[in-house]
PDB file of C-alpha atoms and ligand atoms in Angstrom:
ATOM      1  CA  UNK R   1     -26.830  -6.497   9.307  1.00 67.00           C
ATOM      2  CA  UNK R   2     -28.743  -9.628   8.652  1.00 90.00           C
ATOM      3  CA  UNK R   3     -28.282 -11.885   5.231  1.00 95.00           C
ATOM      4  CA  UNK R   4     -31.118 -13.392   3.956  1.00 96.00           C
ATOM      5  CA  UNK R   5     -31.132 -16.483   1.534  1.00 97.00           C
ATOM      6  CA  UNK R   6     -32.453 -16.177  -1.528  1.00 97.00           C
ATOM      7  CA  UNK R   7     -33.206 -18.494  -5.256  1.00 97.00           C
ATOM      8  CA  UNK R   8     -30.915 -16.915  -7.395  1.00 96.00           C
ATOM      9  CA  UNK R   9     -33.849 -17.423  -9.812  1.00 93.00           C
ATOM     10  CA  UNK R  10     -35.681 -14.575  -8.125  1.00 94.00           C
ATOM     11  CA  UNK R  11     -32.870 -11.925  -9.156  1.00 95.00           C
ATOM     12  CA  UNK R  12     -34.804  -9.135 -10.964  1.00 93.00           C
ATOM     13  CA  UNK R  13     -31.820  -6.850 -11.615  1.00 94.00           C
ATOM     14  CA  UNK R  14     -30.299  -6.539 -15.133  1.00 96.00           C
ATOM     15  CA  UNK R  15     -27.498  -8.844 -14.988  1.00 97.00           C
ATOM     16  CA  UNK R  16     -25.209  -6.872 -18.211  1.00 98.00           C
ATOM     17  CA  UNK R  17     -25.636  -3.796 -15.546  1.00 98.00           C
ATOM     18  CA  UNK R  18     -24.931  -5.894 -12.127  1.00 97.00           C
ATOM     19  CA  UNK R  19     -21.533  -7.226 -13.956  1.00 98.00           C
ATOM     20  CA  UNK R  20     -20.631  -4.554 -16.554  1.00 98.00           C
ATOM     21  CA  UNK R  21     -21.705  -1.563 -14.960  1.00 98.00           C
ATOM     22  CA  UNK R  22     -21.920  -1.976 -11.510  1.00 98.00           C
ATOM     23  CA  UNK R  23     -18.884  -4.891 -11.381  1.00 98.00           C
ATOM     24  CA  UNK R  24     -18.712  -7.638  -9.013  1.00 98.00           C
ATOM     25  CA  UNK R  25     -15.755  -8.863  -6.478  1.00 98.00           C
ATOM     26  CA  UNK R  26     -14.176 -12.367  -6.967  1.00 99.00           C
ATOM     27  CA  UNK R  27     -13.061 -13.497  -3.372  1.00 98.00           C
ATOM     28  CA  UNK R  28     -11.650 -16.793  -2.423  1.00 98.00           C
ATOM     29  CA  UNK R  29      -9.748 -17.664   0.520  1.00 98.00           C
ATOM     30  CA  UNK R  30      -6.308 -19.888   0.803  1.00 98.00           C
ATOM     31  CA  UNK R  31      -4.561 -21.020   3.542  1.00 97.00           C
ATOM     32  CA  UNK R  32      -6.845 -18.880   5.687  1.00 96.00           C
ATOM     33  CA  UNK R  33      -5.897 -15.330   3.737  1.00 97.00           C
ATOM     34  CA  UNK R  34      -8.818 -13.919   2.227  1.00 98.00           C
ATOM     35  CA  UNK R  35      -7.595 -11.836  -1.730  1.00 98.00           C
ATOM     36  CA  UNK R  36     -10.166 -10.320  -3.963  1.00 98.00           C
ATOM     37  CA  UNK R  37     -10.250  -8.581  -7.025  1.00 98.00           C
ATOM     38  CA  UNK R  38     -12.904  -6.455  -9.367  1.00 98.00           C
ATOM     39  CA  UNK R  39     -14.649  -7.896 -12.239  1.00 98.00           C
ATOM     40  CA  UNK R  40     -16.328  -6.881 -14.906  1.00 98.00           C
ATOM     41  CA  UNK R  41     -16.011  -9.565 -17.369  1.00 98.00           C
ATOM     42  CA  UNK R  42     -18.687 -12.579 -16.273  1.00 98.00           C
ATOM     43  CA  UNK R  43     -21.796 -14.471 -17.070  1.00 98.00           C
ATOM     44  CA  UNK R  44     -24.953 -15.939 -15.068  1.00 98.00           C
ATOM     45  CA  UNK R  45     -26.881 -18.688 -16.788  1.00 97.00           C
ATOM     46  CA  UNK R  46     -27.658 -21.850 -16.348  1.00 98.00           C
ATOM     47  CA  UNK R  47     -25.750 -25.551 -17.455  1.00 98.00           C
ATOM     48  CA  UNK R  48     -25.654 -28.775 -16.954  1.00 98.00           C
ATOM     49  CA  UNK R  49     -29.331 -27.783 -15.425  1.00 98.00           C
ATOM     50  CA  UNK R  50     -27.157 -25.775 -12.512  1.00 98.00           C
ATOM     51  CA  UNK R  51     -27.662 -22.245 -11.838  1.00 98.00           C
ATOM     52  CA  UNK R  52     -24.409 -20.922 -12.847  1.00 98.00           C
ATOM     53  CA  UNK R  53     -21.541 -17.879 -12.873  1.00 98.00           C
ATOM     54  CA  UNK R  54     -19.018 -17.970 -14.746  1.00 98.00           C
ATOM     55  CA  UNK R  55     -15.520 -15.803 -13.871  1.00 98.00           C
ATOM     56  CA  UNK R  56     -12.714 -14.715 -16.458  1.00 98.00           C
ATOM     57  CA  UNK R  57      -9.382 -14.316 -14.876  1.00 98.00           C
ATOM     58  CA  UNK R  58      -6.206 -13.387 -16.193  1.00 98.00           C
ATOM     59  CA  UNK R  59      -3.116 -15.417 -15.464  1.00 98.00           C
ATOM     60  CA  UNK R  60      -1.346 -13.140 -13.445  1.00 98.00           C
ATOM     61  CA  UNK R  61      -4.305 -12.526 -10.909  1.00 98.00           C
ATOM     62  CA  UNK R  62      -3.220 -12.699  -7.519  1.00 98.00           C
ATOM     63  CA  UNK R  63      -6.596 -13.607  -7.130  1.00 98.00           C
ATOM     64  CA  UNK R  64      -6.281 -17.127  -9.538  1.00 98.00           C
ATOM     65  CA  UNK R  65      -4.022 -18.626  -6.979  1.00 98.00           C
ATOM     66  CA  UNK R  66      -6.667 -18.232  -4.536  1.00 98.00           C
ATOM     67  CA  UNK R  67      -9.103 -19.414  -6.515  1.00 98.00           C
ATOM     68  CA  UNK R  68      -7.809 -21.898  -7.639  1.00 98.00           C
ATOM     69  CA  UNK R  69      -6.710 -23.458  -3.763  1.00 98.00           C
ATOM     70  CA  UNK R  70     -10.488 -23.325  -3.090  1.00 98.00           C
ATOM     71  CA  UNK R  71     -13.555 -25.489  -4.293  1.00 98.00           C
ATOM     72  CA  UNK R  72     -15.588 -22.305  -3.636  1.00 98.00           C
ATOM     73  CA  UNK R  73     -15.425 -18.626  -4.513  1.00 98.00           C
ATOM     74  CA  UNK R  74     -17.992 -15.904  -4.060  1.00 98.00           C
ATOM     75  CA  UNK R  75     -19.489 -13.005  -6.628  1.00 98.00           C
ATOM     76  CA  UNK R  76     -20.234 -10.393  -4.377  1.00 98.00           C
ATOM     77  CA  UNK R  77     -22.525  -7.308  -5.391  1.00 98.00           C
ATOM     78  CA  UNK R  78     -22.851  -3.916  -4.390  1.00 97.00           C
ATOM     79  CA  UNK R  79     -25.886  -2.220  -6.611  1.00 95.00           C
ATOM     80  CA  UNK R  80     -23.511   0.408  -8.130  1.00 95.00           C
ATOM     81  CA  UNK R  81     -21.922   1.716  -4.565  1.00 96.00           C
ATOM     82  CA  UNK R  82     -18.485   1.030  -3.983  1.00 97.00           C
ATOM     83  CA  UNK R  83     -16.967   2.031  -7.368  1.00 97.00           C
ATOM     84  CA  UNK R  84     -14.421   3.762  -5.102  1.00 98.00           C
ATOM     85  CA  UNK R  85     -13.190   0.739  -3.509  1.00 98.00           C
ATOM     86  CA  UNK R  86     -13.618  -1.410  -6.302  1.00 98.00           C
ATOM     87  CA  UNK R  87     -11.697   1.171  -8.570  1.00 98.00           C
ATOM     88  CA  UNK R  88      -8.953   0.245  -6.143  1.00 98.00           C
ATOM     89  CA  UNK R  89      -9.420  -3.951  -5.736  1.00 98.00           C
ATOM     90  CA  UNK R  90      -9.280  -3.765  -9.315  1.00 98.00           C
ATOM     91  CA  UNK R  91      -6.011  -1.892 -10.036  1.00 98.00           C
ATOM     92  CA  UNK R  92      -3.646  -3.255  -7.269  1.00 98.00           C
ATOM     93  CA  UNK R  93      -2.884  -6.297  -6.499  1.00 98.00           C
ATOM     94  CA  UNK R  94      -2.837  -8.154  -3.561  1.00 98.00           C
ATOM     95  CA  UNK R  95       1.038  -9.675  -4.216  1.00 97.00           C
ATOM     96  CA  UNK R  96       1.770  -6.469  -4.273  1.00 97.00           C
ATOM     97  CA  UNK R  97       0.022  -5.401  -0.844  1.00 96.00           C
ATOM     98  CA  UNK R  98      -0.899  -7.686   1.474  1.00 94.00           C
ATOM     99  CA  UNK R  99      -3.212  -5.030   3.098  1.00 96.00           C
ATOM    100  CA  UNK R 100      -5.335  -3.775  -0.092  1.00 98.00           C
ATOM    101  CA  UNK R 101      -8.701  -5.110   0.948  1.00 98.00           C
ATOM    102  CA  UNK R 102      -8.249  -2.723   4.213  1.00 98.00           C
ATOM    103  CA  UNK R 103      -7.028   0.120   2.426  1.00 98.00           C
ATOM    104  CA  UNK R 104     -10.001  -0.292  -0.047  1.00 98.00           C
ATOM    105  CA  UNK R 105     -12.031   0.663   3.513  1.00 98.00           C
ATOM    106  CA  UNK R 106     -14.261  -2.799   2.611  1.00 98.00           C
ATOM    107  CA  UNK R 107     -14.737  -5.335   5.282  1.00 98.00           C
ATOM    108  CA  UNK R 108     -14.581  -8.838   5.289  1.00 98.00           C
ATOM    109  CA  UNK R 109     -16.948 -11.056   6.625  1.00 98.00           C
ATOM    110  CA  UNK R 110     -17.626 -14.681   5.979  1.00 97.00           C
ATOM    111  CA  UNK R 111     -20.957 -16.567   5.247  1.00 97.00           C
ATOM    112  CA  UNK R 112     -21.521 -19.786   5.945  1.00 95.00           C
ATOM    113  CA  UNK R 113     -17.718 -19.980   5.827  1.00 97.00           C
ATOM    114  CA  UNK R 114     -17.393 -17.846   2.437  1.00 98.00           C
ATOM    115  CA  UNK R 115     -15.374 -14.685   2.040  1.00 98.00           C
ATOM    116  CA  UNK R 116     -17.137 -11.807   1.322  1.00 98.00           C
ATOM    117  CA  UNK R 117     -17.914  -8.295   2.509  1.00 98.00           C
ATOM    118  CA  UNK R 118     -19.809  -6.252   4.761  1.00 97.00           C
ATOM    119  CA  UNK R 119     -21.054  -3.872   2.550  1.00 97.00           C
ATOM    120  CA  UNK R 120     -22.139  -6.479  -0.330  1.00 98.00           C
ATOM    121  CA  UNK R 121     -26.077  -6.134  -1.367  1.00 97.00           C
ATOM    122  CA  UNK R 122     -25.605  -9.507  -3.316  1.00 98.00           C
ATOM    123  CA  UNK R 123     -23.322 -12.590  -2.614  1.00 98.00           C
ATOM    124  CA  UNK R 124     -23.468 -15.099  -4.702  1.00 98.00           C
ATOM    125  CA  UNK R 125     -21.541 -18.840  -3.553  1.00 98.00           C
ATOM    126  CA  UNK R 126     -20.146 -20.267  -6.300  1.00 98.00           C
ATOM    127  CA  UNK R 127     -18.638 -24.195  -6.019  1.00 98.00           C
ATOM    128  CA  UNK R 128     -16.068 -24.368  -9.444  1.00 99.00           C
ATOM    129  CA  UNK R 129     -17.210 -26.651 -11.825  1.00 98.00           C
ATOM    130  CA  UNK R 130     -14.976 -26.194 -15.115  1.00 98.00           C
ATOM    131  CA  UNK R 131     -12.198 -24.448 -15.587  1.00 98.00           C
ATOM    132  CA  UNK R 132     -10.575 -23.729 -18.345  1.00 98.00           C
ATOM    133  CA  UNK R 133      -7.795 -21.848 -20.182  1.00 98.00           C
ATOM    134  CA  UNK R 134      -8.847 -19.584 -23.555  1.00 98.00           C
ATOM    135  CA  UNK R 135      -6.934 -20.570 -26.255  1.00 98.00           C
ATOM    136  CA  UNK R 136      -5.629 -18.559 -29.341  1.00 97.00           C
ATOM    137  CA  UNK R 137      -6.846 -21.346 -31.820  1.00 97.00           C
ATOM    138  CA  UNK R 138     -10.161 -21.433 -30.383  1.00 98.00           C
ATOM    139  CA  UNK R 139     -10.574 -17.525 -31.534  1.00 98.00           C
ATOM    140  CA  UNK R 140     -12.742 -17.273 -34.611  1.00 98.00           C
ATOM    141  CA  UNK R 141     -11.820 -13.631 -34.999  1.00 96.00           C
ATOM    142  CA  UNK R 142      -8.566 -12.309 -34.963  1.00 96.00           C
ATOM    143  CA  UNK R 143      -9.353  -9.080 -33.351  1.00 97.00           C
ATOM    144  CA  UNK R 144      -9.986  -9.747 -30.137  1.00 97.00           C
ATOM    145  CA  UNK R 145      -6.345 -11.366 -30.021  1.00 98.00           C
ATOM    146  CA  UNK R 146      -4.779  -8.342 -31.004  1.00 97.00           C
ATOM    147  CA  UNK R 147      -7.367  -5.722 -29.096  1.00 98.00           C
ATOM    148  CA  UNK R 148      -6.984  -7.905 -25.651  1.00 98.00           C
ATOM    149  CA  UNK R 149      -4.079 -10.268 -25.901  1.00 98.00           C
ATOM    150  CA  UNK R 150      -1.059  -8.230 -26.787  1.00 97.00           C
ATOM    151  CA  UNK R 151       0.444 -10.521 -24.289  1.00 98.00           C
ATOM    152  CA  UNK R 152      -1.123 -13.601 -24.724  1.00 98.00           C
ATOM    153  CA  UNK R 153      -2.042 -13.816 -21.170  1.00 98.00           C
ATOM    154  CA  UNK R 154      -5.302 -15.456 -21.756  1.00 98.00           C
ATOM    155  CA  UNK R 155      -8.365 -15.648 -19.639  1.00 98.00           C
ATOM    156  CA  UNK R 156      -8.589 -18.265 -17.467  1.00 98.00           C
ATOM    157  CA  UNK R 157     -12.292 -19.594 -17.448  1.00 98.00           C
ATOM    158  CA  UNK R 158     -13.989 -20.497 -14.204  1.00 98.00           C
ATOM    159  CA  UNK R 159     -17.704 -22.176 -14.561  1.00 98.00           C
ATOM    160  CA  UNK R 160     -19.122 -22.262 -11.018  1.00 98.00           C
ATOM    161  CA  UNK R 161     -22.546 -23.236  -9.678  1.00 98.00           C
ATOM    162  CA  UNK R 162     -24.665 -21.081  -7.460  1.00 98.00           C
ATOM    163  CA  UNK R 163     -24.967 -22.838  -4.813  1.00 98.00           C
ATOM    164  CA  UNK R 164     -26.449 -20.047  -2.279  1.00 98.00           C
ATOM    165  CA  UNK R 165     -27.200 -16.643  -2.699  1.00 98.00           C
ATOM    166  CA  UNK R 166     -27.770 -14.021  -0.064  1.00 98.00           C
ATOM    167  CA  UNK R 167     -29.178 -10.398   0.183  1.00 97.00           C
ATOM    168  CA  UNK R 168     -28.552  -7.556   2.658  1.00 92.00           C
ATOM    169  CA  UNK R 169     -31.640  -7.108   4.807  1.00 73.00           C
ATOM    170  CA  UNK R 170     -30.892  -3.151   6.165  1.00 60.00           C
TER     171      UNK R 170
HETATM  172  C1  LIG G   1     -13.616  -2.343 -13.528  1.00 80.62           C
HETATM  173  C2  LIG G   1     -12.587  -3.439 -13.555  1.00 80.62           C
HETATM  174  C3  LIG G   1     -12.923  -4.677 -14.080  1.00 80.62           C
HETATM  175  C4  LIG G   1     -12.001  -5.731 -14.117  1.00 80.62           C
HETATM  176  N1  LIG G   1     -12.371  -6.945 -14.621  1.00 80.62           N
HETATM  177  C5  LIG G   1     -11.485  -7.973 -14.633  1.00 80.62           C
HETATM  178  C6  LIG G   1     -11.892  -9.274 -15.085  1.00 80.62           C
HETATM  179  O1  LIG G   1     -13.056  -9.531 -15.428  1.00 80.62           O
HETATM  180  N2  LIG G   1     -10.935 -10.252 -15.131  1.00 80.62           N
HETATM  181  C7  LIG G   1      -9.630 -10.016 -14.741  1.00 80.62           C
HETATM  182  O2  LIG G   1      -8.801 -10.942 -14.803  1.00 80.62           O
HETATM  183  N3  LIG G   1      -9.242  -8.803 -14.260  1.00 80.62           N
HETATM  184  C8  LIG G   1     -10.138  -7.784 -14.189  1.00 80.62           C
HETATM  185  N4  LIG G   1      -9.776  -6.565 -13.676  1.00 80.62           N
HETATM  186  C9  LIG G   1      -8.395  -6.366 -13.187  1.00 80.62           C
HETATM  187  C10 LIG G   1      -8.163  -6.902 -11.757  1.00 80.62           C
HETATM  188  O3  LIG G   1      -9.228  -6.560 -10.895  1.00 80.62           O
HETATM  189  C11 LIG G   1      -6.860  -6.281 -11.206  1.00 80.62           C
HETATM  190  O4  LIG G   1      -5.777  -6.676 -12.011  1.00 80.62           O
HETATM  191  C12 LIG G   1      -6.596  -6.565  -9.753  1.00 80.62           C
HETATM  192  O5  LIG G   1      -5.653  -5.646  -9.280  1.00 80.62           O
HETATM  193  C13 LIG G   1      -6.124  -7.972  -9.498  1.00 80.62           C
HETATM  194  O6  LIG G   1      -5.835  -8.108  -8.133  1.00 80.62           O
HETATM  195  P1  LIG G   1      -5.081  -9.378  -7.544  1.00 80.62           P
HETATM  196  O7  LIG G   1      -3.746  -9.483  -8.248  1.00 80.62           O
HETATM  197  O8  LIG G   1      -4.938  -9.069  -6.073  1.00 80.62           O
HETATM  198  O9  LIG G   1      -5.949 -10.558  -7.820  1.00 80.62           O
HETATM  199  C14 LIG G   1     -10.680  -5.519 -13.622  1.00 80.62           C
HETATM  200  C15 LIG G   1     -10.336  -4.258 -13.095  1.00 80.62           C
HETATM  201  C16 LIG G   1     -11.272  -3.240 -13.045  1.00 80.62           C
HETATM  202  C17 LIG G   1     -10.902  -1.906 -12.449  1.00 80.62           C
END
């Protein structure tokens, strides 16, 4: 299997289906362990003139501390396959067992040093730019407080640029 580099600015797909649909995989590595976790929550723009993605992570994520020991993290697709194994990713976590990512039958590979996987279509390398905690005061409308937050574990946000994308030649 071959990766080929693309401009992100040549996606085509429908990026509310690639993230809310389909969902993505947040993977960063620390202290040479590799932890991921599903997403479904995200944005791809542009700021500050960058191509960007933005990740929301909650608190507890296993994943955070990962991301949070790296400058880097990837987004990696899979074009609605996977479900399965991202149904998985996204429901246990890796504090609890060490040996998720293998049970979720995904394998990980690295490009150009990034952690990703095997069977991504899309990978998208993403070098954290701003990060930020949500805050309850910043919330023009209670509701989403009380419909997401019951206990105030706020989204973490993390603003990344694109610096490299890569699709699957198969
Ligand atoms: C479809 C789906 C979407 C999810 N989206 C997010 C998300 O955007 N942000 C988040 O913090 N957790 C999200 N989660 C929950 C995490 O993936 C889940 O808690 C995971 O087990 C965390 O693993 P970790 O503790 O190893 O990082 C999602 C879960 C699923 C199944």
């Amino acid at each position: 299997m071959e990766w080929k580099k693309i401009s992100v600015k040549d996606l085509t797909q429908n990026v509310f289906q690639m993230i809310g649909d389909e969902w993505m995989l947040v993977t960063a590595e620390k202290d040479g362990k590799v932890n991921t976790m599903t997403a479904s929550w995200g944005a791809l723009g542009i700021m500050w003139g960058k191509t960007v993605a933005t990740a929301y992570l909650r608190p507890q994520r296993y994943t955070k501390e990962f991301v949070d020991a790296s400058e880097t993290f990837t987004l990696s697709f899979f074009g609605g396959a996977q479900k399965k194994a991202m149904g998985l990713l996204g429901s246990v976590s890796g504090r609890d067992e060490a040996d998720k990512i293998e049970k979720s039958g995904l394998h990980v590979t690295k490009i150009d040093g990034h952690p990703t996987f095997e069977e991504a279509s899309l990978v998208l390398v993403c070098r954290k730019l701003y990060v930020q905690e949500m805050k309850p005061e910043c919330f023009l409308h209670q509701e989403e407080i009380e419909k997401w937050y019951p206990d105030s574990d706020f989204h973490w946000m993390y603003m990344a640029e694109i610096t490299d994308a890569y699709v699957t030649e198969r």
